[in-house]
Coordinates of C-alpha atoms in Angstrom, one line a residue:
Chain A
M1 CA 24.2 149.4 76.1
N2 CA 22.9 152.8 77.1
P3 CA 25.8 154.7 78.6
A4 CA 23.7 157.1 80.6
A5 CA 21.8 154.3 82.2
T6 CA 24.8 152.3 82.9
K7 CA 26.9 155.1 84.4
A8 CA 24.9 155.5 87.6
N9 CA 24.6 151.7 87.9
L10 CA 28.3 151.0 87.4
L11 CA 29.5 153.8 89.5
S12 CA 27.2 152.7 92.3
R13 CA 28.6 149.2 92.0
I14 CA 32.1 150.5 92.2
D15 CA 31.4 152.8 95.2
G16 CA 29.6 150.1 97.2
L17 CA 31.7 147.1 96.4
D18 CA 34.3 145.5 98.6
R19 CA 36.1 144.5 95.4
I20 CA 37.4 148.0 95.2
P21 CA 41.0 147.5 96.3
T22 CA 42.0 148.4 99.8
M23 CA 45.5 149.8 100.1
P24 CA 48.0 147.2 101.1
A25 CA 49.0 147.4 104.8
V26 CA 52.6 148.5 104.2
L27 CA 51.6 151.1 101.6
A28 CA 49.2 153.1 103.7
P29 CA 51.8 154.4 106.2
L30 CA 54.4 154.8 103.5
L31 CA 52.1 156.8 101.3
R32 CA 51.1 159.0 104.3
Y33 CA 54.7 159.5 105.1
V34 CA 56.0 160.4 101.6
Q35 CA 53.0 162.8 101.1
A36 CA 53.7 164.6 104.4
P37 CA 55.7 167.7 104.1
V38 CA 58.7 166.1 106.0
E39 CA 62.1 167.1 104.7
P40 CA 64.4 165.3 104.7
L41 CA 62.7 161.9 104.7
D42 CA 64.1 159.4 107.2
G43 CA 65.6 156.6 105.2
Q44 CA 65.6 154.1 108.1
R45 CA 61.9 154.7 108.7
V46 CA 61.1 154.1 105.0
T47 CA 63.0 150.8 104.9
D48 CA 61.5 149.7 108.3
M49 CA 58.1 150.0 106.7
I50 CA 59.1 148.1 103.6
V51 CA 60.7 145.1 105.4
Q52 CA 57.4 144.4 107.1
D53 CA 56.3 142.8 103.8
K54 CA 58.9 140.3 102.7
S55 CA 57.5 139.8 99.3
L56 CA 57.3 143.6 98.7
A57 CA 60.9 143.9 99.9
A58 CA 62.1 141.3 97.5
Q59 CA 60.3 143.0 94.6
C60 CA 61.9 146.3 95.6
L61 CA 65.3 144.8 95.3
Q62 CA 64.5 143.5 91.9
M63 CA 63.4 146.9 90.8
A64 CA 66.3 148.7 92.4
N65 CA 68.6 146.6 90.3
S66 CA 66.9 147.6 87.1
P67 CA 68.8 150.1 84.8
L68 CA 65.7 152.3 85.2
F69 CA 66.9 153.2 88.6
G70 CA 70.6 153.6 87.9
R71 CA 73.2 150.9 87.3
H72 CA 74.0 150.0 90.9
R73 CA 74.4 146.4 92.1
I74 CA 72.1 146.3 95.1
D75 CA 71.6 143.3 97.4
S76 CA 69.9 144.9 100.4
L77 CA 67.5 147.7 101.3
R78 CA 70.3 149.4 103.1
G79 CA 72.3 149.2 99.9
A80 CA 69.4 150.6 98.0
L81 CA 69.2 153.5 100.4
A82 CA 72.9 154.2 100.0
G83 CA 72.7 153.9 96.2
L84 CA 69.4 155.5 95.3
G85 CA 68.6 157.7 98.3
V86 CA 65.5 157.8 100.3
H87 CA 63.3 159.2 97.5
G88 CA 64.5 156.5 95.1
V89 CA 63.7 153.8 97.6
S90 CA 60.2 155.2 98.4
D91 CA 59.5 155.6 94.7
I92 CA 60.4 151.9 94.2
A93 CA 58.3 150.7 97.1
M94 CA 55.3 152.7 96.0
S95 CA 55.7 151.3 92.5
C96 CA 55.7 147.7 93.7
G97 CA 52.9 148.3 96.1
V98 CA 50.5 150.0 93.7
L99 CA 51.2 147.9 90.7
N100 CA 50.7 144.7 92.7
L101 CA 47.0 145.9 92.9
M102 CA 46.6 145.4 89.2
P103 CA 44.7 142.1 88.7
K104 CA 46.9 139.4 87.1
D105 CA 44.3 138.8 84.4
S106 CA 41.1 140.3 83.1
G107 CA 39.0 137.2 83.7
G108 CA 39.6 135.8 80.2
K109 CA 38.3 139.0 78.6
G110 CA 41.2 139.4 76.3
I111 CA 43.2 142.2 77.9
D112 CA 46.6 141.5 79.4
P113 CA 46.7 143.9 82.4
V114 CA 50.5 144.0 82.2
I115 CA 50.1 146.7 79.6
F116 CA 48.6 149.0 82.2
W117 CA 51.4 148.1 84.6
Q118 CA 53.9 149.1 81.9
H119 CA 52.1 152.3 81.1
S120 CA 51.8 153.4 84.7
L121 CA 55.5 152.7 85.5
G122 CA 56.5 154.3 82.2
C123 CA 54.5 157.3 82.9
A124 CA 56.0 157.7 86.4
L125 CA 59.5 157.5 84.9
V126 CA 58.7 160.0 82.2
C127 CA 57.0 162.4 84.7
R128 CA 60.1 162.4 86.8
H129 CA 62.5 162.8 83.9
F130 CA 60.4 165.6 82.4
A131 CA 60.1 167.2 85.9
R132 CA 63.9 167.3 86.2
K133 CA 64.4 168.6 82.7
I134 CA 62.1 171.6 83.4
S135 CA 63.3 172.1 87.0
Y136 CA 59.9 171.3 88.4
P137 CA 60.3 171.6 92.2
D138 CA 59.4 168.1 93.2
P139 CA 60.4 165.3 90.8
S140 CA 59.6 162.6 93.4
K141 CA 56.0 163.9 93.6
A142 CA 55.9 163.9 89.8
Y143 CA 56.9 160.2 89.8
L144 CA 54.2 159.3 92.3
A145 CA 51.6 161.3 90.3
G146 CA 52.6 159.4 87.1
L147 CA 52.4 156.1 88.9
L148 CA 49.0 156.8 90.4
H149 CA 47.3 158.7 87.5
D150 CA 45.4 155.6 86.2
L151 CA 44.2 154.2 89.5
G152 CA 40.8 154.2 87.9
I153 CA 41.9 151.5 85.5
I154 CA 42.6 149.2 88.4
V155 CA 39.1 149.9 89.7
N156 CA 37.5 149.3 86.3
L157 CA 39.5 146.1 85.8
R158 CA 38.5 144.7 89.1
V159 CA 34.9 145.9 89.5
V160 CA 33.5 146.1 85.9
P161 CA 35.9 143.9 83.9
K162 CA 33.5 142.9 81.2
E163 CA 32.3 146.4 80.5
F164 CA 35.8 147.8 80.7
C165 CA 37.2 145.2 78.3
E166 CA 34.4 146.2 75.9
A167 CA 35.5 149.9 76.2
Y168 CA 39.2 148.9 75.7
E169 CA 38.4 146.9 72.5
F170 CA 36.3 149.8 71.3
A171 CA 39.3 152.1 71.8
R172 CA 41.8 149.8 70.3
A173 CA 39.8 149.0 67.2
R174 CA 39.3 152.7 66.4
G175 CA 42.7 153.9 67.6
I176 CA 41.0 156.5 69.9
P177 CA 42.0 157.5 73.5
L178 CA 40.8 155.0 76.1
H179 CA 38.9 157.6 78.2
E180 CA 36.9 158.6 75.1
A181 CA 36.0 155.0 74.6
E182 CA 35.1 154.5 78.3
Q183 CA 32.8 157.6 78.0
A184 CA 31.1 156.1 74.9
V185 CA 30.7 152.6 76.3
L186 CA 30.5 153.0 80.1
G187 CA 29.3 156.5 80.4
F188 CA 32.2 157.4 82.7
T189 CA 35.9 157.3 82.5
H190 CA 38.7 155.9 84.7
C191 CA 39.1 159.4 86.0
E192 CA 35.8 159.2 87.8
S193 CA 36.2 155.6 89.1
G194 CA 39.8 156.6 90.1
R195 CA 38.5 159.5 92.1
L196 CA 36.4 157.1 94.2
L197 CA 39.5 155.1 95.1
A198 CA 41.6 158.2 95.6
D199 CA 39.0 159.4 98.1
K200 CA 38.8 156.0 99.8
W201 CA 42.6 155.9 100.1
E202 CA 42.7 159.5 101.4
L203 CA 45.3 160.6 98.9
S204 CA 46.4 164.2 99.2
N205 CA 44.4 166.8 97.2
D206 CA 47.0 167.3 94.5
L207 CA 47.1 163.5 93.8
K208 CA 43.3 163.2 93.9
E209 CA 43.3 165.9 91.1
V210 CA 45.9 164.0 89.1
V211 CA 43.8 160.9 89.3
S212 CA 40.5 162.6 88.4
L213 CA 41.5 165.5 86.2
H214 CA 44.4 164.4 84.0
H215 CA 42.1 164.4 81.0
S216 CA 40.3 167.6 82.0
L217 CA 42.9 169.8 83.6
Q218 CA 40.9 173.1 83.3
Q219 CA 39.1 172.3 86.5
S220 CA 42.2 171.7 88.5
N221 CA 43.5 173.7 91.5
H222 CA 46.9 171.9 91.4
A223 CA 47.2 172.5 87.7
G224 CA 51.1 172.3 87.5
L225 CA 51.3 168.7 88.7
V226 CA 48.2 167.6 86.7
A227 CA 49.6 169.3 83.6
L228 CA 52.9 167.5 84.0
V229 CA 51.1 164.2 84.1
E230 CA 48.8 165.1 81.2
L231 CA 51.8 165.8 78.9
S232 CA 53.8 162.8 80.1
D233 CA 50.8 160.5 79.7
L234 CA 50.3 161.8 76.1
L235 CA 53.9 161.2 75.3
C236 CA 53.7 157.7 76.6
R237 CA 50.4 156.9 74.7
M238 CA 51.8 158.2 71.4
G239 CA 55.0 156.2 71.9
G240 CA 56.0 152.8 73.0
L241 CA 54.7 153.1 76.6
N242 CA 51.1 153.1 75.5
Y243 CA 48.1 150.9 76.5
G244 CA 49.0 148.2 74.0
Y245 CA 47.8 150.1 71.0
L246 CA 48.7 153.4 69.3
E247 CA 46.2 156.2 69.1
N248 CA 45.5 157.1 65.5
R249 CA 45.9 160.8 65.6
Q250 CA 48.2 163.8 65.6
V251 CA 49.2 165.5 68.9
N252 CA 50.6 169.0 69.1
L253 CA 51.9 169.2 72.6
F254 CA 52.3 173.0 72.3
E255 CA 48.5 173.3 71.9
Q256 CA 47.7 171.2 75.0
T257 CA 46.2 173.0 78.0
G258 CA 48.9 171.4 80.0
F259 CA 51.6 173.1 78.0
A260 CA 50.1 176.6 78.6
V261 CA 49.6 175.9 82.3
L262 CA 53.1 174.4 82.9
S263 CA 54.8 177.2 80.8
Q264 CA 53.6 179.7 83.4
Q265 CA 55.2 177.7 86.2
C266 CA 58.4 176.5 84.6
Q267 CA 60.0 179.1 82.3
S268 CA 62.5 176.5 81.0
L269 CA 59.6 174.6 79.3
K270 CA 59.6 177.1 76.4
D271 CA 63.1 176.0 75.5
L272 CA 62.6 172.3 76.1
D273 CA 63.9 170.1 73.4
W274 CA 60.8 167.9 72.9
A275 CA 62.4 165.8 70.2
R276 CA 65.2 164.8 72.5
L277 CA 62.8 164.1 75.4
T278 CA 60.9 161.8 73.0
F279 CA 64.0 160.0 71.9
E280 CA 65.2 159.6 75.5
M281 CA 61.9 157.9 76.4
D282 CA 63.0 155.1 74.0
S283 CA 65.6 154.0 76.6
Y284 CA 62.8 153.2 79.1
L285 CA 61.0 150.7 76.8
D286 CA 63.1 147.6 77.1
P287 CA 63.9 147.9 80.9
V288 CA 60.2 148.7 81.7
H289 CA 59.0 145.6 79.7
A290 CA 61.8 143.4 81.2
L291 CA 61.1 144.6 84.8
V292 CA 57.4 144.2 84.5
R293 CA 57.8 140.7 83.1
T294 CA 60.2 139.8 85.9
I295 CA 58.1 141.2 88.8
Y296 CA 54.6 140.8 87.5
R297 CA 55.0 137.2 86.2
T298 CA 56.7 135.8 89.3
Chain B
M1 CA 96.1 148.4 70.0
T2 CA 95.0 144.8 70.0
T3 CA 91.3 143.8 69.5
A4 CA 91.1 142.6 73.0
A5 CA 92.5 145.8 74.4
L6 CA 90.1 147.8 72.3
H7 CA 87.2 145.7 73.4
A8 CA 88.1 146.4 77.0
V9 CA 87.9 150.1 76.3
T10 CA 84.7 150.0 74.4
A11 CA 82.7 147.3 76.2
L12 CA 79.6 149.0 77.9
E13 CA 79.3 147.4 81.3
G14 CA 77.9 149.5 84.1
P15 CA 76.9 153.1 83.6
P16 CA 78.0 154.8 80.4
G17 CA 81.2 156.6 80.9
P18 CA 81.3 160.4 80.7
D19 CA 83.4 160.4 77.5
L20 CA 80.8 158.3 75.7
V21 CA 78.1 160.6 76.9
R22 CA 80.1 163.6 75.7
I23 CA 80.5 162.0 72.3
R24 CA 76.7 161.3 72.2
D25 CA 76.0 164.9 73.1
L26 CA 78.5 166.3 70.6
V27 CA 76.9 164.2 67.8
Y28 CA 73.5 165.5 68.8
Q29 CA 74.6 169.1 69.0
V30 CA 76.5 169.1 65.7
A31 CA 74.5 166.7 63.6
G32 CA 71.1 166.6 65.4
I33 CA 71.0 162.8 65.6
F34 CA 70.4 161.4 69.1
Q35 CA 71.4 158.0 70.6
P36 CA 69.3 157.2 73.7
D37 CA 70.8 155.3 76.6
N38 CA 69.6 152.0 75.3
K39 CA 71.4 152.5 72.0
L40 CA 74.7 153.7 73.5
H41 CA 76.2 150.3 73.0
L42 CA 75.7 150.9 69.2
L43 CA 77.4 154.3 69.4
L44 CA 80.2 152.6 71.4
D45 CA 80.6 150.0 68.7
R46 CA 80.8 152.6 66.0
C47 CA 83.3 154.6 68.0
G48 CA 85.3 151.4 68.4
R49 CA 85.5 150.9 64.7
R50 CA 86.8 154.4 64.2
M51 CA 89.2 154.1 67.1
K52 CA 90.6 150.9 65.5
E53 CA 91.1 152.7 62.3
L54 CA 92.8 155.7 64.0
K55 CA 94.7 153.5 66.5
T56 CA 93.2 155.6 69.3
A57 CA 93.5 154.1 72.8
S58 CA 90.7 155.7 74.7
L59 CA 87.3 157.3 74.2
R60 CA 88.7 160.5 75.7
E61 CA 91.4 160.6 73.0
Y62 CA 88.8 159.9 70.4
F63 CA 86.7 162.7 71.7
E64 CA 89.7 164.9 71.1
C65 CA 89.9 163.6 67.5
L66 CA 86.3 164.8 67.1
T67 CA 86.8 168.2 68.7
V68 CA 90.4 169.4 68.8
K69 CA 92.5 167.8 66.1
P70 CA 92.8 169.4 62.7
Q71 CA 91.0 166.5 61.0
R72 CA 87.9 166.8 63.3
Q73 CA 85.4 167.6 60.5
A74 CA 86.4 164.7 58.5
E75 CA 86.4 162.4 61.5
L76 CA 82.9 163.5 62.5
V77 CA 81.7 162.7 59.0
A78 CA 83.4 159.3 59.3
L79 CA 81.6 158.6 62.6
L80 CA 78.3 159.8 61.2
N81 CA 78.8 157.4 58.3
E82 CA 79.3 154.6 60.8
I83 CA 76.2 155.6 62.8
T84 CA 73.9 155.6 59.7
I85 CA 75.5 152.6 57.9
G86 CA 73.1 149.9 56.9
E87 CA 70.1 152.2 57.5
T88 CA 69.2 152.3 53.8
C89 CA 66.6 149.6 53.1
F90 CA 63.0 149.2 52.2
F91 CA 60.5 150.0 55.0
R92 CA 63.4 151.4 57.1
N93 CA 61.1 153.1 59.6
R94 CA 57.8 151.2 59.8
P95 CA 56.1 153.4 62.5
Q96 CA 56.8 156.5 60.4
L97 CA 55.3 154.9 57.3
D98 CA 52.2 153.7 59.3
A99 CA 51.8 157.2 60.7
L100 CA 52.0 158.6 57.1
R101 CA 49.4 156.2 55.9
Q102 CA 47.0 156.3 58.8
V103 CA 47.2 159.9 60.0
V104 CA 49.1 162.2 57.6
I105 CA 47.7 161.2 54.2
P106 CA 44.1 161.6 55.5
K107 CA 44.9 165.0 56.9
V108 CA 46.6 166.1 53.7
L109 CA 43.7 164.9 51.6
E110 CA 41.2 166.7 53.9
A111 CA 43.3 169.9 53.6
K112 CA 43.2 169.6 49.8
S113 CA 39.6 168.5 49.5
K114 CA 38.5 172.0 48.2
V115 CA 41.2 172.1 45.6
P116 CA 40.1 170.8 42.2
L117 CA 43.5 169.3 41.3
R118 CA 43.7 165.9 43.0
R119 CA 47.4 165.6 43.1
L120 CA 49.7 164.5 45.9
R121 CA 53.4 165.5 45.7
I122 CA 55.9 163.8 47.9
W123 CA 59.6 164.6 47.9
S124 CA 62.3 162.2 49.0
A125 CA 65.2 164.6 49.6
G126 CA 68.5 162.7 49.7
C127 CA 67.0 159.5 48.4
S128 CA 70.3 157.7 48.0
T129 CA 69.9 154.4 46.1
G130 CA 66.1 154.8 46.0
E131 CA 64.7 152.5 48.7
E132 CA 62.8 155.3 50.3
P133 CA 60.9 156.6 47.3
H134 CA 60.1 153.1 46.1
T135 CA 58.8 152.2 49.6
L136 CA 56.6 155.3 49.5
S137 CA 55.3 154.5 46.1
M138 CA 54.4 150.9 47.2
M139 CA 52.6 152.3 50.3
L140 CA 50.6 154.7 48.3
L141 CA 49.7 152.1 45.7
E142 CA 48.2 150.1 48.5
E143 CA 45.8 153.0 48.9
A144 CA 45.1 153.5 45.2
H145 CA 41.7 151.8 45.3
G146 CA 40.9 153.3 48.7
R147 CA 41.3 156.8 49.9
L148 CA 43.7 157.7 47.1
K149 CA 41.3 156.6 44.3
G150 CA 41.2 159.3 41.7
W151 CA 44.4 161.0 43.0
S152 CA 47.6 161.3 40.9
I153 CA 50.7 160.7 42.8
E154 CA 54.1 162.3 42.1
I155 CA 57.1 161.3 44.0
L156 CA 60.2 163.5 43.5
A157 CA 63.3 161.7 44.5
T158 CA 66.6 163.7 44.5
D159 CA 70.1 163.0 45.5
L160 CA 73.5 164.7 45.0
N161 CA 75.2 161.5 43.9
E162 CA 74.8 160.4 40.3
R163 CA 75.9 156.8 41.0
S164 CA 73.3 156.4 43.7
L165 CA 70.7 157.8 41.3
A166 CA 71.7 155.3 38.6
H167 CA 71.3 152.5 41.1
A168 CA 67.9 153.9 42.1
R169 CA 66.7 154.1 38.4
N170 CA 67.9 150.6 37.8
A171 CA 65.9 149.5 40.9
I172 CA 67.7 146.2 41.5
Y173 CA 68.3 145.4 45.1
G174 CA 70.1 142.7 47.1
A175 CA 69.1 140.8 50.2
Y176 CA 70.3 143.5 52.6
S177 CA 68.2 146.3 51.2
T178 CA 65.1 144.0 51.0
R179 CA 65.4 142.4 54.4
H180 CA 62.4 144.1 55.9
L181 CA 60.0 143.4 53.0
T182 CA 57.0 141.4 54.0
P183 CA 56.0 138.5 51.6
H184 CA 53.0 140.6 50.5
F185 CA 55.2 143.5 49.2
R186 CA 57.9 141.2 48.0
H187 CA 55.5 139.2 45.7
K188 CA 53.3 142.0 44.7
Y189 CA 55.9 144.7 43.7
F190 CA 59.1 142.9 42.8
I191 CA 60.4 140.5 40.1
P192 CA 63.5 138.3 40.4
A193 CA 66.6 139.7 38.8
G194 CA 69.2 136.9 39.1
E195 CA 69.7 136.5 42.8
K196 CA 68.4 140.0 43.4
L197 CA 65.0 141.6 43.2
Q198 CA 63.9 144.4 40.8
V199 CA 61.1 146.8 41.6
Q200 CA 58.1 146.5 39.2
P201 CA 57.4 149.3 36.7
V202 CA 54.1 150.1 38.4
V203 CA 56.0 151.2 41.5
R204 CA 58.6 153.1 39.5
G205 CA 56.0 154.9 37.3
S206 CA 55.2 157.6 39.9
I207 CA 58.8 158.4 40.8
T208 CA 61.0 161.0 39.1
F209 CA 64.7 160.7 40.0
S210 CA 66.9 163.7 39.5
R211 CA 70.1 165.2 40.8
L212 CA 69.8 168.0 43.2
N213 CA 72.2 169.7 45.6
L214 CA 70.2 170.8 48.7
S215 CA 72.6 173.7 49.0
D216 CA 71.8 174.9 45.5
D217 CA 69.6 177.9 46.4
G218 CA 68.6 178.5 42.8
R219 CA 67.2 175.1 42.2
M220 CA 65.8 174.6 45.6
T221 CA 63.5 177.6 44.9
F222 CA 61.8 175.7 42.1
M223 CA 60.7 172.8 44.2
K224 CA 57.1 174.1 44.7
G225 CA 53.8 172.8 45.8
I226 CA 55.1 169.9 47.9
D227 CA 52.7 168.1 50.3
I228 CA 55.2 165.9 52.2
I229 CA 59.0 165.9 52.4
F230 CA 61.1 163.0 53.6
C231 CA 64.6 164.1 54.5
C232 CA 66.1 161.3 56.6
N233 CA 69.7 161.3 57.9
V234 CA 70.8 163.8 55.2
L235 CA 71.1 167.1 57.1
I236 CA 73.2 165.5 59.8
Y237 CA 76.2 166.1 57.5
F238 CA 75.4 169.9 57.2
D239 CA 76.8 172.6 59.4
L240 CA 74.2 174.7 61.2
L241 CA 74.0 177.6 58.7
S242 CA 73.6 175.3 55.7
K243 CA 71.0 173.3 57.7
R244 CA 69.1 176.4 58.4
R245 CA 69.1 177.4 54.7
V246 CA 67.9 174.0 53.6
I247 CA 65.1 174.0 56.2
Q248 CA 64.0 177.5 55.2
H249 CA 63.8 176.2 51.6
F250 CA 61.7 173.2 52.8
Y251 CA 59.4 175.6 54.5
N252 CA 58.9 177.5 51.3
N253 CA 58.6 174.3 49.2
L254 CA 55.9 172.9 51.4
L255 CA 52.2 173.8 51.0
P256 CA 50.6 175.3 54.2
H257 CA 49.3 171.9 55.3
G258 CA 52.7 170.2 54.5
Y259 CA 54.7 167.7 56.6
L260 CA 58.4 167.2 57.0
F261 CA 59.7 163.8 58.1
M262 CA 63.2 163.5 59.4
G263 CA 65.2 160.4 60.4
H264 CA 64.2 158.2 63.3
A265 CA 66.3 160.1 66.0
E266 CA 66.9 163.3 64.1
S267 CA 65.8 166.7 65.6
L268 CA 65.4 170.2 64.3
H269 CA 65.8 171.7 67.8
G270 CA 67.9 174.8 67.7
V271 CA 67.8 174.7 63.9
S272 CA 64.4 176.2 63.0
E273 CA 61.5 177.9 64.7
A274 CA 59.4 177.9 61.6
F275 CA 58.5 174.2 62.1
R276 CA 56.7 172.6 65.0
L277 CA 57.2 169.1 66.2
V278 CA 54.1 167.0 66.3
H279 CA 53.6 163.5 67.7
L280 CA 52.1 160.8 65.5
P281 CA 51.5 157.2 66.5
G282 CA 55.0 155.9 67.2
A283 CA 56.7 158.6 65.2
T284 CA 57.2 162.4 65.0
A285 CA 57.1 164.9 62.2
Y286 CA 57.2 168.6 61.7
I287 CA 54.5 171.0 60.5
K288 CA 54.6 174.7 59.7
V289 CA 54.1 176.9 62.8
N290 CA 51.4 178.8 61.0
A291 CA 49.6 175.6 60.1
A292 CA 49.8 174.5 63.8
R293 CA 48.2 177.8 64.8
R294 CA 45.4 177.4 62.2
E295 CA 44.7 173.9 63.5
S296 CA 44.5 175.1 67.1
R297 CA 42.0 177.8 66.1
R298 CA 39.8 175.2 64.5
I299 CA 39.7 173.2 67.7

């Protein structure tokens, strides 16, 4: 396959096709609302949006009872609101809504898309945890950014599954980052295809940059948020919240562009205990896998 | 206190209590070994064993045993022993070993490619009964006809305890130590010794066991030209000052491209700024800060 020749062809297929996912009906107003600079968010309004979709509401309750979101016993959205707060509930609703867009299989091409579900949810949790640790001003936005950063993978899985699976196998066999394999095989990465979906969904500019620039942060105007995602994504990929394989390389987070950018915004980053943050991520592994199995396989 | 009553105190249901979190943070602060939330039930179990021994009724009271009571140092050591008990076995930390083989060894060989002496020196500092150095030797033998062809391997294995070293030299191990061995390694590198297994001479040939106190500044100075140090769950027993001294020695012992591996959940945060944490596939290690800067300039 000639990557240069296929790039234009595949991207045009993505851009023109109706297989590119449309945002679920409930998600669109919710996403608009949580992205709007409204403080404080109105909890009742958020739950009113969620209950419009019974299946989504049921998934939200399953997720709200996961240890990932505290150890509350929750049996209603009202209870979730009381136990987790409005940001907690909207984070959960967005997670269920976005992750439901992941195809259930890759058309027999050998990839279990659950791994991308796990990575995206894991990255969202790590982003939020990391944001809190360094006193980043908006941990909920950090969560949303982690959740959405790989939107392009959903697009690739749906629109160019055969070619994407080839790229994935190329990456896994060599232990290289997925975006490098996509570039080599497809001629473009999930950042580019994700940008098309982010535009279509009319995401806010900072989230569009997260989706399209988390592997090339130098070009970003919202570098703090993108840097946070870049570093969290790396931590996930080098640990147990990866794409189903470990990258065969050494990563020095202190030398990442994201570290330099984020250090300027968050003074406490210089004193961050990276080892502890890495160990703490271990506690997400089992609950993320269990939750994804429960929700995704039902 | 009855077993049932103790179970009631130490059963982890619902969110972890503040006393358990305080004990977790104390252990991390003093010993540098961290128990993430999903492992807190293990810490709780270990505390339970100590509480039974001390006849302590609550975690709060036990926290006081660790912080206020005169015997607090000894109790902390007793708890650390409970935390690390059973960790000594072959292939204890598989991701760390895979990272060594797939990422670290190639990087070290590349760094040494211009040096005429093709020798790799690995130090297992605090090797206890020898499972770690034997594991390393087996791993490297697997590469003997591949990327390590033509290289001589030296594994220095040191410990303070003579009895542990005698066990290590004897190289006979029971079922518990060998529980993680795959059939491949079991058949290729062990021979039966009664109901136990003995490590084959080919594995033992590259290892030199010797007694060494890591706090012995004089002898530590002579450990030179090391490529990779493994020091797992040893420094957790040292106070901060002693830990800093040992780490400074490690820094001097390691060649510029050298690597320091610690235990699975062990950290050097707050101990040394001379080393920098790096992430490897499924594991972490430390490299010298100067080496980290050199690498970034190359990029």
